[in-house]
Coordinates of C-alpha atoms in Angstrom, one line a residue:
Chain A
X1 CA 2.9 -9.2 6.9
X2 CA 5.7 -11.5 8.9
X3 CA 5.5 -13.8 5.9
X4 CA 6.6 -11.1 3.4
X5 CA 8.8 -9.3 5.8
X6 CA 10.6 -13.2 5.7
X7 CA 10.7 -14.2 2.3
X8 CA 12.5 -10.8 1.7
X9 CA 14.8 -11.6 4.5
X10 CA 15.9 -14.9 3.5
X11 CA 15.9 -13.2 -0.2
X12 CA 18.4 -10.9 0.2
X13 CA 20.3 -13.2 2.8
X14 CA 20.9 -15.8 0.0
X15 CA 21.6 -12.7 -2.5
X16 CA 24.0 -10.8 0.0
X17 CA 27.2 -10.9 -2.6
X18 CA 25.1 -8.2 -4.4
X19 CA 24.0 -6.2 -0.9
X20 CA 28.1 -5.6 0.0
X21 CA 28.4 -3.8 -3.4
X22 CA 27.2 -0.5 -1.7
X23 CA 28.6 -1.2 1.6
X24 CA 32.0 -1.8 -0.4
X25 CA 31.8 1.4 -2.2
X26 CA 31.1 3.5 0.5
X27 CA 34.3 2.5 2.7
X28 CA 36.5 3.3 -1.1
X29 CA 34.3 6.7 -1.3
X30 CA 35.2 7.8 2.1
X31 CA 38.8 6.5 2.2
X32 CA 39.7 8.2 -1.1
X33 CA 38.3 11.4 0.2
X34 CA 41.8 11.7 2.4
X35 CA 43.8 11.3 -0.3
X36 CA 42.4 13.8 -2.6
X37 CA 41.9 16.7 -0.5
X38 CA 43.7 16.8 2.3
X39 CA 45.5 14.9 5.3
X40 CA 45.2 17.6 7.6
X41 CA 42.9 16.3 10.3
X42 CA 41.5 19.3 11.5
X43 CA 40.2 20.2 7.5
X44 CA 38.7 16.9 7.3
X45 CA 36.9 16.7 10.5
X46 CA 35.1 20.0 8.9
X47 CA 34.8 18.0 5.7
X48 CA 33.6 14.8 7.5
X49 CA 29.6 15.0 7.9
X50 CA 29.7 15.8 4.1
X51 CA 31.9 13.1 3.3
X52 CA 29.9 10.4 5.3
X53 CA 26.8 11.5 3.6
X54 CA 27.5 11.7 -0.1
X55 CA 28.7 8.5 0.6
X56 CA 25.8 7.3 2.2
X57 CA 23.4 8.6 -0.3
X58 CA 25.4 7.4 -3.3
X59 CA 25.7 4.0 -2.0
X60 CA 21.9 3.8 -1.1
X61 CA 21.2 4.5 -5.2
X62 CA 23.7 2.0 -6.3
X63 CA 21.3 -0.8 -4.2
X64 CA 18.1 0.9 -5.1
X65 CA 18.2 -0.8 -8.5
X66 CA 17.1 -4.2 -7.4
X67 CA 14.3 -3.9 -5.3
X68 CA 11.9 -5.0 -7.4
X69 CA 13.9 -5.8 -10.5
X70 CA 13.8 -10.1 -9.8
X71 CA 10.4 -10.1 -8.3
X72 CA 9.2 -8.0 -11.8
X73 CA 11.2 -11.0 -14.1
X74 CA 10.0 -13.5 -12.5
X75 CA 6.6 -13.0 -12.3
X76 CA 6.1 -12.8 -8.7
X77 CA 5.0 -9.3 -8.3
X78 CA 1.9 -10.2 -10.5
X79 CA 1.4 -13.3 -7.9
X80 CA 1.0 -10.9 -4.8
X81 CA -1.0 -8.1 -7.3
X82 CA -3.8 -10.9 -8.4
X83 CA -3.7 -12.3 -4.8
X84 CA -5.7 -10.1 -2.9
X85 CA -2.5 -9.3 -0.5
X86 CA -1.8 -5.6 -0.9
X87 CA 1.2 -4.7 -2.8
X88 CA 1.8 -1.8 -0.3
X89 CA 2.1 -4.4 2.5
X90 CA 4.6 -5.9 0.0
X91 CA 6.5 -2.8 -0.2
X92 CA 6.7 -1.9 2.9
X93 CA 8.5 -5.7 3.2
X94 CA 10.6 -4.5 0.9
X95 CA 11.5 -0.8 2.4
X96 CA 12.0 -2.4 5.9
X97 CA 14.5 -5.3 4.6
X98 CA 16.1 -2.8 2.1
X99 CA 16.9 -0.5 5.1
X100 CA 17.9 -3.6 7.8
X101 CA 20.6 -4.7 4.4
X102 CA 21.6 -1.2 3.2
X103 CA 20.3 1.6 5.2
X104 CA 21.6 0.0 9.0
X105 CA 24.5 -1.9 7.3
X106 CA 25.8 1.6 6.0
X107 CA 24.8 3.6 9.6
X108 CA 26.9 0.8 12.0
X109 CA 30.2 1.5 9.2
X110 CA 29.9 5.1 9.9
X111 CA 31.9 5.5 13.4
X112 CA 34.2 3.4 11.8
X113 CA 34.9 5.9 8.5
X114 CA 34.1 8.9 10.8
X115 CA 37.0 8.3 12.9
X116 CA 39.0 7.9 9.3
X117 CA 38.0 11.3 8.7
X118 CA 38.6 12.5 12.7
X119 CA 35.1 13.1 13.1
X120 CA 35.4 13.9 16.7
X121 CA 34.2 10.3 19.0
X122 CA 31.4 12.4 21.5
X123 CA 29.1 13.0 17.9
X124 CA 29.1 9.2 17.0
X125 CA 26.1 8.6 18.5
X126 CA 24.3 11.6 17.0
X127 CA 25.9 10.4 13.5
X128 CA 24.4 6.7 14.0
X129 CA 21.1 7.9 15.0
X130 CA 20.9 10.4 12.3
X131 CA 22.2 8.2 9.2
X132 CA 19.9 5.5 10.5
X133 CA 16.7 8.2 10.0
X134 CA 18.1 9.2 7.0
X135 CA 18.9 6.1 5.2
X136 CA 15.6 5.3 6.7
X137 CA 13.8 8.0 4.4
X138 CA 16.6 6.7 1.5
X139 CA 15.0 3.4 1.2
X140 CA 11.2 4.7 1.6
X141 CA 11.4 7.2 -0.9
X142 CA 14.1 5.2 -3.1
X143 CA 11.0 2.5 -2.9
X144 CA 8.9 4.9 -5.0
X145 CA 11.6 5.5 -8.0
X146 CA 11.7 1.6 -8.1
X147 CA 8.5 0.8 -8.2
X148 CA 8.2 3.5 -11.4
X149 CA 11.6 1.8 -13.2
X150 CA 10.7 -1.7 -12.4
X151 CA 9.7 -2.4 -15.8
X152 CA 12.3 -0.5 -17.5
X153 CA 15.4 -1.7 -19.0
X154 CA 18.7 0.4 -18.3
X155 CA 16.7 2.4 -15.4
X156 CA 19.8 3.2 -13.5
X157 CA 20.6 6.8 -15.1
X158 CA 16.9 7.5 -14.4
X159 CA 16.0 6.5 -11.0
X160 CA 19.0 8.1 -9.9
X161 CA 17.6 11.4 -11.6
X162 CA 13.9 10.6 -10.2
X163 CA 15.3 9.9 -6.8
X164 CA 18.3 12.4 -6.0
X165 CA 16.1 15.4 -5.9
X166 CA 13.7 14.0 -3.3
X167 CA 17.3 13.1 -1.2
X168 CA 18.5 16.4 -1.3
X169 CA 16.1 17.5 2.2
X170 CA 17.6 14.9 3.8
X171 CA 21.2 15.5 2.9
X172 CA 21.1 19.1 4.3
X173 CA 18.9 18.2 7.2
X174 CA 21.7 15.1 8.3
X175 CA 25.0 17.0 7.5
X176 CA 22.9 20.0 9.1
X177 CA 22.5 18.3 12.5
X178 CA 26.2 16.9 12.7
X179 CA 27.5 20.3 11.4
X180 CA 25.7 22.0 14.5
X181 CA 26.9 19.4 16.8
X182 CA 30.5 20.0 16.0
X183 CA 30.3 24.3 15.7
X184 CA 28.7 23.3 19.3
X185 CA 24.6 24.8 19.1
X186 CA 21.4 22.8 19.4
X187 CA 20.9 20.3 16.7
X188 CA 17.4 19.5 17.4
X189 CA 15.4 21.7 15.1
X190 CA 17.3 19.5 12.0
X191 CA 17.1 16.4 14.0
X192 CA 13.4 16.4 14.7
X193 CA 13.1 17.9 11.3
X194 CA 14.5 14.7 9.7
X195 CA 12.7 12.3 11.8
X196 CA 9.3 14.0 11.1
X197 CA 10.5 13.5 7.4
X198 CA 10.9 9.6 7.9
X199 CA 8.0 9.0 9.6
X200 CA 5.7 11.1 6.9
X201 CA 7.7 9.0 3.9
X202 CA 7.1 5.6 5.9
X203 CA 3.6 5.9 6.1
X204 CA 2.8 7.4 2.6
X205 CA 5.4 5.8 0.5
X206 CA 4.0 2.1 0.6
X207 CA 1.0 3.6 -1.4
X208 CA 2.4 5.8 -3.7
X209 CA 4.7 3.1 -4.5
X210 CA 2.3 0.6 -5.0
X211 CA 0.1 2.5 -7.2
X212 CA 3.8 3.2 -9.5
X213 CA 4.2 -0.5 -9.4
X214 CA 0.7 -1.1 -10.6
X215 CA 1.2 0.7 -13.5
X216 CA 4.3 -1.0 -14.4
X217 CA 3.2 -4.3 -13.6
X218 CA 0.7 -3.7 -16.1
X219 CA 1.4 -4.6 -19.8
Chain B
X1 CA -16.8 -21.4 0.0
X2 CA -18.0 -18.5 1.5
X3 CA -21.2 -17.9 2.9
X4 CA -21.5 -15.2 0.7
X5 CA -20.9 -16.5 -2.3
X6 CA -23.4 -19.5 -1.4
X7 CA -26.1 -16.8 -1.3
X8 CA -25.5 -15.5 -4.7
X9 CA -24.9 -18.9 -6.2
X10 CA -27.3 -17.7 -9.1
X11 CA -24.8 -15.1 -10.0
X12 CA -22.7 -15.5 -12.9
X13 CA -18.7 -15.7 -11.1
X14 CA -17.7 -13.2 -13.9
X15 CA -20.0 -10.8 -16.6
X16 CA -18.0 -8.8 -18.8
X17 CA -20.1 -7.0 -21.3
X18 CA -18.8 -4.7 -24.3
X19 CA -15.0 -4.9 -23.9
X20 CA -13.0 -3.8 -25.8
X21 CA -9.3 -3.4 -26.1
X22 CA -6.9 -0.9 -28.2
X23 CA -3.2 -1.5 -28.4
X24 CA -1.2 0.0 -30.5
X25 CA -3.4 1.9 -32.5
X26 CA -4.3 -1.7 -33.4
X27 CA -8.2 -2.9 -32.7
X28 CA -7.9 -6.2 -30.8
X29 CA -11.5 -7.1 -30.2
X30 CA -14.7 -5.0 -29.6
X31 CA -18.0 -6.2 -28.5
X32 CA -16.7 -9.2 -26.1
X33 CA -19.2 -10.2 -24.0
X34 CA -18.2 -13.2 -21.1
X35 CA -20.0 -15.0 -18.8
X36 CA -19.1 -17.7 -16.6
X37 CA -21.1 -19.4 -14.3
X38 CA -20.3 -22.0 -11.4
X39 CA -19.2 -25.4 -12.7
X40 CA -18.3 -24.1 -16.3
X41 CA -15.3 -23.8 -18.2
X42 CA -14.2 -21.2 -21.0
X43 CA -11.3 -21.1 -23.3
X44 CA -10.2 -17.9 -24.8
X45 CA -8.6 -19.3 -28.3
X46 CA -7.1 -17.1 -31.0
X47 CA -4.0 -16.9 -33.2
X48 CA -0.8 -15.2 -31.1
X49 CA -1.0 -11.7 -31.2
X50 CA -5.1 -11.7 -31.3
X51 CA -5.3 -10.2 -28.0
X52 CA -5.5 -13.6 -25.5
X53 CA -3.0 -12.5 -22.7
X54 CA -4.2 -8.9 -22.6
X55 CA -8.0 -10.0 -22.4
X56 CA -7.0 -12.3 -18.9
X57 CA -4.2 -9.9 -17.6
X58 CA -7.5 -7.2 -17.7
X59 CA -9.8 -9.4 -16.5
X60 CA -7.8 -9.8 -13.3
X61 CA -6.7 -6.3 -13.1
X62 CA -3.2 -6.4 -14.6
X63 CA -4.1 -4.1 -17.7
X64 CA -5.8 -0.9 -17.7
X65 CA -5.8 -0.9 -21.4
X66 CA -8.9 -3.4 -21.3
X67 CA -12.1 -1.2 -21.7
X68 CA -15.8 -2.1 -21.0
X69 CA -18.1 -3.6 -18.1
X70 CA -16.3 -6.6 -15.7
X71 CA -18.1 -7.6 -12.9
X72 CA -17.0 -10.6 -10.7
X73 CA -19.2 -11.8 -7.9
X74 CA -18.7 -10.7 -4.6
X75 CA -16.6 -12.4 -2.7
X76 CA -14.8 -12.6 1.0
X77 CA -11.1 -12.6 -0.4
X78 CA -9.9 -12.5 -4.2
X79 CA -12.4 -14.0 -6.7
X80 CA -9.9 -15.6 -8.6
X81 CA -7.0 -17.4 -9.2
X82 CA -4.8 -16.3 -11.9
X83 CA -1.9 -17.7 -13.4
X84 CA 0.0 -16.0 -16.1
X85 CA 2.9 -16.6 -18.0
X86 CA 5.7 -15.8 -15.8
X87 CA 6.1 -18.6 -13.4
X88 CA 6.2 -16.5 -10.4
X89 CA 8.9 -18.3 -9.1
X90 CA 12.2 -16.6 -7.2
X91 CA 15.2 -18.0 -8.3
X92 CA 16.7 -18.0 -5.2
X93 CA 13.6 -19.8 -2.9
X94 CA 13.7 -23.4 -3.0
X95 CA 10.3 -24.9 -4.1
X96 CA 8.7 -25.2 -1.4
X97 CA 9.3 -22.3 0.2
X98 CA 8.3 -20.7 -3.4
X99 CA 5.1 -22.8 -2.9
X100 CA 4.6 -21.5 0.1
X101 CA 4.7 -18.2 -0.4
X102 CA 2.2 -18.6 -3.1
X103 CA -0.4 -20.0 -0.9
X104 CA 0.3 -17.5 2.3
X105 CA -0.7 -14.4 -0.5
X106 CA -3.6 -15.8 -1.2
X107 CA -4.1 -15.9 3.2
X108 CA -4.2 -19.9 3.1
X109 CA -1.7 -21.3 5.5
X110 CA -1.2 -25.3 4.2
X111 CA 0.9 -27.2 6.2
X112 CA 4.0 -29.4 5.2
X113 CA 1.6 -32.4 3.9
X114 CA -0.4 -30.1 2.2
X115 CA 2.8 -28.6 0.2
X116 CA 4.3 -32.0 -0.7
X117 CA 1.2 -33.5 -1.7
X118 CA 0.9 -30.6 -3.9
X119 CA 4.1 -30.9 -5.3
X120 CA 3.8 -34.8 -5.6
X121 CA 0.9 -34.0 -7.8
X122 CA 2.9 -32.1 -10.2
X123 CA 5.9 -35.0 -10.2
X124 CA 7.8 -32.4 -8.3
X125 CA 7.7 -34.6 -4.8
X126 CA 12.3 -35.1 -5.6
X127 CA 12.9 -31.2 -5.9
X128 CA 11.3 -29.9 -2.9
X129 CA 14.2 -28.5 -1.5
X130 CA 16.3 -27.5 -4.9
X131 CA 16.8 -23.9 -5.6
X132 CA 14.4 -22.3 -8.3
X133 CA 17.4 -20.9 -10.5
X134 CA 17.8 -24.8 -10.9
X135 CA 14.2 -25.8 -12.2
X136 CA 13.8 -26.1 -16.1
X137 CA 11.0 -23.9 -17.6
X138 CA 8.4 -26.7 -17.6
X139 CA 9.5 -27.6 -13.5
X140 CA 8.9 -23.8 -12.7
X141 CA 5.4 -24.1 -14.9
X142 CA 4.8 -26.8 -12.6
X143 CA 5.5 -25.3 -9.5
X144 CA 2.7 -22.8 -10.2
X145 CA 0.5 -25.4 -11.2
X146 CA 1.5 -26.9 -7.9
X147 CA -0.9 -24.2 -6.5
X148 CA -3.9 -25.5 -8.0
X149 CA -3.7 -28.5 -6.2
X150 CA -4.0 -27.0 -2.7
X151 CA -7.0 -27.0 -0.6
X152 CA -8.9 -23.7 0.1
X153 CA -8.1 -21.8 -3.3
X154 CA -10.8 -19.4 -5.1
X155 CA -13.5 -20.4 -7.0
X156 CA -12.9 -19.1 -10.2
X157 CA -9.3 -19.7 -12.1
X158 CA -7.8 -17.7 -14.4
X159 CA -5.2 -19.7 -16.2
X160 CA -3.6 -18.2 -19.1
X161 CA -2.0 -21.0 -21.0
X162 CA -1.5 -23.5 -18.6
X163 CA -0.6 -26.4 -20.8
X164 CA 2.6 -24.3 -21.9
X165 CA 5.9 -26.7 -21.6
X166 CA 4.0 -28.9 -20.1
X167 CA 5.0 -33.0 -21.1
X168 CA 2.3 -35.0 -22.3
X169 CA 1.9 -36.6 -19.0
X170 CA 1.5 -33.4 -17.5
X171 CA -1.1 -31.9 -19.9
X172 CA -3.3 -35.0 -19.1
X173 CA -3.3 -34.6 -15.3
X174 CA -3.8 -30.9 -16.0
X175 CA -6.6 -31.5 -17.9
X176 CA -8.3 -34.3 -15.5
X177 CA -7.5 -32.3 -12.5
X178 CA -9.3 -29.2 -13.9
X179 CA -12.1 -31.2 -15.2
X180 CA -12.8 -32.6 -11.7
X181 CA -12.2 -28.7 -10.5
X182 CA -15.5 -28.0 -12.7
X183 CA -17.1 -30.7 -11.8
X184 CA -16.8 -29.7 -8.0
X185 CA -18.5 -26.5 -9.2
X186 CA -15.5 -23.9 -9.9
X187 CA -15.2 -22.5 -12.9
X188 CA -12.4 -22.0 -15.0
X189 CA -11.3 -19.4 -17.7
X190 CA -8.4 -20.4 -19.7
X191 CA -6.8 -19.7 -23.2
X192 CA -4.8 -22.2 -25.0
X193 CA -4.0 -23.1 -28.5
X194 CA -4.6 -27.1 -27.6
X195 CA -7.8 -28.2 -27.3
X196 CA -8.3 -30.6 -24.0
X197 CA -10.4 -33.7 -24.6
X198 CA -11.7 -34.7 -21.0
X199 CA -14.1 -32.1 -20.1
X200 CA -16.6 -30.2 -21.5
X201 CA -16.0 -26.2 -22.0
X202 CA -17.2 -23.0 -24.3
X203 CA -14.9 -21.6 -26.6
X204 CA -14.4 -17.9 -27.4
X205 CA -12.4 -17.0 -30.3
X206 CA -10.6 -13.6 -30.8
X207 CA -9.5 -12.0 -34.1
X208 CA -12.8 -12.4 -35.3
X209 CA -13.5 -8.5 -35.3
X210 CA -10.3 -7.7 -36.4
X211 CA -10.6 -7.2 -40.1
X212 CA -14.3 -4.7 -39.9
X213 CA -12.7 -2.9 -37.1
X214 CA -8.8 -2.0 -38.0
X215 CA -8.7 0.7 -40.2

């Protein structure tokens, strides 16, 4: 497992022009935002858990897109499926190092952009803890809709259609949390709601992802 | 070897009986039967588009279009070897990191002689530390083929054109080192259009069924 968990380390380390796409396109997202609503800081400190994650979740699909697609050119996915190595061990490689490049990358910008949008300083801890669950659950279940495209040409119109759905829990459950937080009541009941989500999708996505990228291994 | 697989040395390492395979609404072959045994070598010939490629990738699991009885023999870890057309090589691994990774799949864990040794035997002893997106086809071929030349592998390879962009050089040492390979006991199942000179092997050729069974 520490052998995969390296190679896609040093992978995306060597790629990491790509990984700053997302990271680069959620900072223009959320400084836009300003601009074309409002400047009045006490409207967008309403607006800001919103704001922070559309972003997010929008960023997360723009890097979803090349998960697998090299390892599916190249050949090496068939390596590890004719190996005897479980491709879910191989996913779950993937998930973890997709989340440590995209997921925590886009969490540590967000007191930075909150304070853009005078999100108020005593929630940043509850929004890092809850964009690092949800981009968490972004990658794991973002895992499955690659593994089903990786075959495909052009797949980017249609894992974002497989994929967003599936999101759409954990967008209400994260701006949920932070919205409670800031009208001032108990944010537990959407915060333990979310991390029950993540740790259901990172035990059962490896599989159902593997068995998608099975079937589009095989041609 | 395992000491199960020393047990059952009778055992054929694969049986495939009745397969057959559909693509297309096209009839590639019907009726295949295979056997390999310890020691023996197989090649899968045919013209290009008889059906080759998809009889191996099904063989070793990588196409559920393959139909019919395929039974390898029971082993610890993953009976075979298989080596397909794409060179499984990441364009952004050096060689021997790419090597590497190849070998820790399969659980073996060589160490740095190993690797180079294994490269040197491919001719690829200068490029051990070059980027894959720099290899030519026939370097990245070889980096696979590296593989083969590590100690610990399966018994049973599953090479599927192997002698592809090869040089003529290469194709010879191939061809010896497999040889030696069956001579050791492995077996080998492989399909190429050239027709190796320095061992012995069975030949199975596809397209055979083609014109009684398309309709």
């Amino acid at each position: 497992m520490m052998f995969l968990l390296r190679r896609e380390w040093l992978l995306s380390w060597r790629r990491r022009s790509e990984l700053i796409n997302p990271l680069v396109f959620n900072l223009m997202v959320v400084a836009l935002f300003p601009l074309g609503i409002t400047p009045d800081p006490d409207e967008l400190a309403v607006l800001a858990p919103g704001i922070l994650w559309v972003a997010a979740l929008l960023a997360t699909l723009l890097s979803l897109d090349l998960m697998f697609r090299y390892d599916h050119q190249d050949g090496s996915l068939e390596q590890v499926a004719t190996s005897g190595t479980p491709l879910a061990a191989l996913i779950l490689a993937k998930i973890l190092n997709h989340w440590l490049f995209t997921g925590l990358a886009l969490t540590l910008m967000s007191p930075l952009l909150g304070l853009m949008l005078n999100l108020p300083i005593s929630l940043m801890p509850l929004t890092l803890l809850v964009l690092a669950l949800g981009t968490l659950v972004f990658s794991t279940i973002g895992a499955i809709g690659a593994a089903l495209v990786a075959g495909l040409r052009r797949s980017g119109l249609l894992l974002s259609l497989l994929v967003i759905p599936l999101y759409i829990p954990v967008l209400i459950l994260g701006t949920g949390s932070i919205n409670a937080a800031l009208a001032g009541v108990s944010f537990v009941a959407p915060l333990s709601a979310l991390a029950a989500l993540a740790c259901m999708a990172l035990a059962l996505a490896p599989w159902v992802a593997a068995a998608a990228l099975q079937l589009s291994i095989n041609d | 070897m395992s000491s199960s697989a020393r047990q059952n040395h009778n055992d054929p390492v694969l049986r495939a009986r009745d397969l057959i395979c559909e693509r297309d609404d096209r009839l590639l072959f019907r009726d295949l039967q295979l056997t390999l045994t310890d020691g023996s070598a197989l090649r899968i010939a045919g013209r290009n588009g008889t059906g080759k490629t998809t009889l191996m990738r099904g063989l070793v699991g990588l196409n559920i279009l393959l139909e019919g009885s395929i039974d390898w023999r029971q082993t610890d870890a993953s009976p075979w070897l298989y080596v397909g057309h794409r060179p499984g090589i990441s364009a952004h691994l050096t060689v021997l990191e790419n090597l590497r990774f190849l070998a820790r799949l399969r659980g073996l864990d060589p160490d740095q002689a190993a690797l180079r040794q294994a490269l040197a035997a491919v001719d690829l002893q200068a490029f051990d530390d070059s980027p894959g997106q720099q290899l030519s086809a026939g370097q990245q071929r070889r980096v696979l083929l590296a593989m083969l030349y590590l100690p610990g592998l399966p018994d049973c390879w599953v090479l599927d054109e192997p002698f592809t962009a090869l040089d003529k050089q290469g194709v010879l040492a191939l061809e010896h080192h497999l040889g030696a390979h069956c001579a050791k006991g492995g077996s080998l199942l492989f399909s190429t259009h050239h027709e190796p000179t320095v061992f012995d092997y069975a030949t199975v050729t596809l397209g055979e069924h083609m014109t009684e069974g398309a309709t």
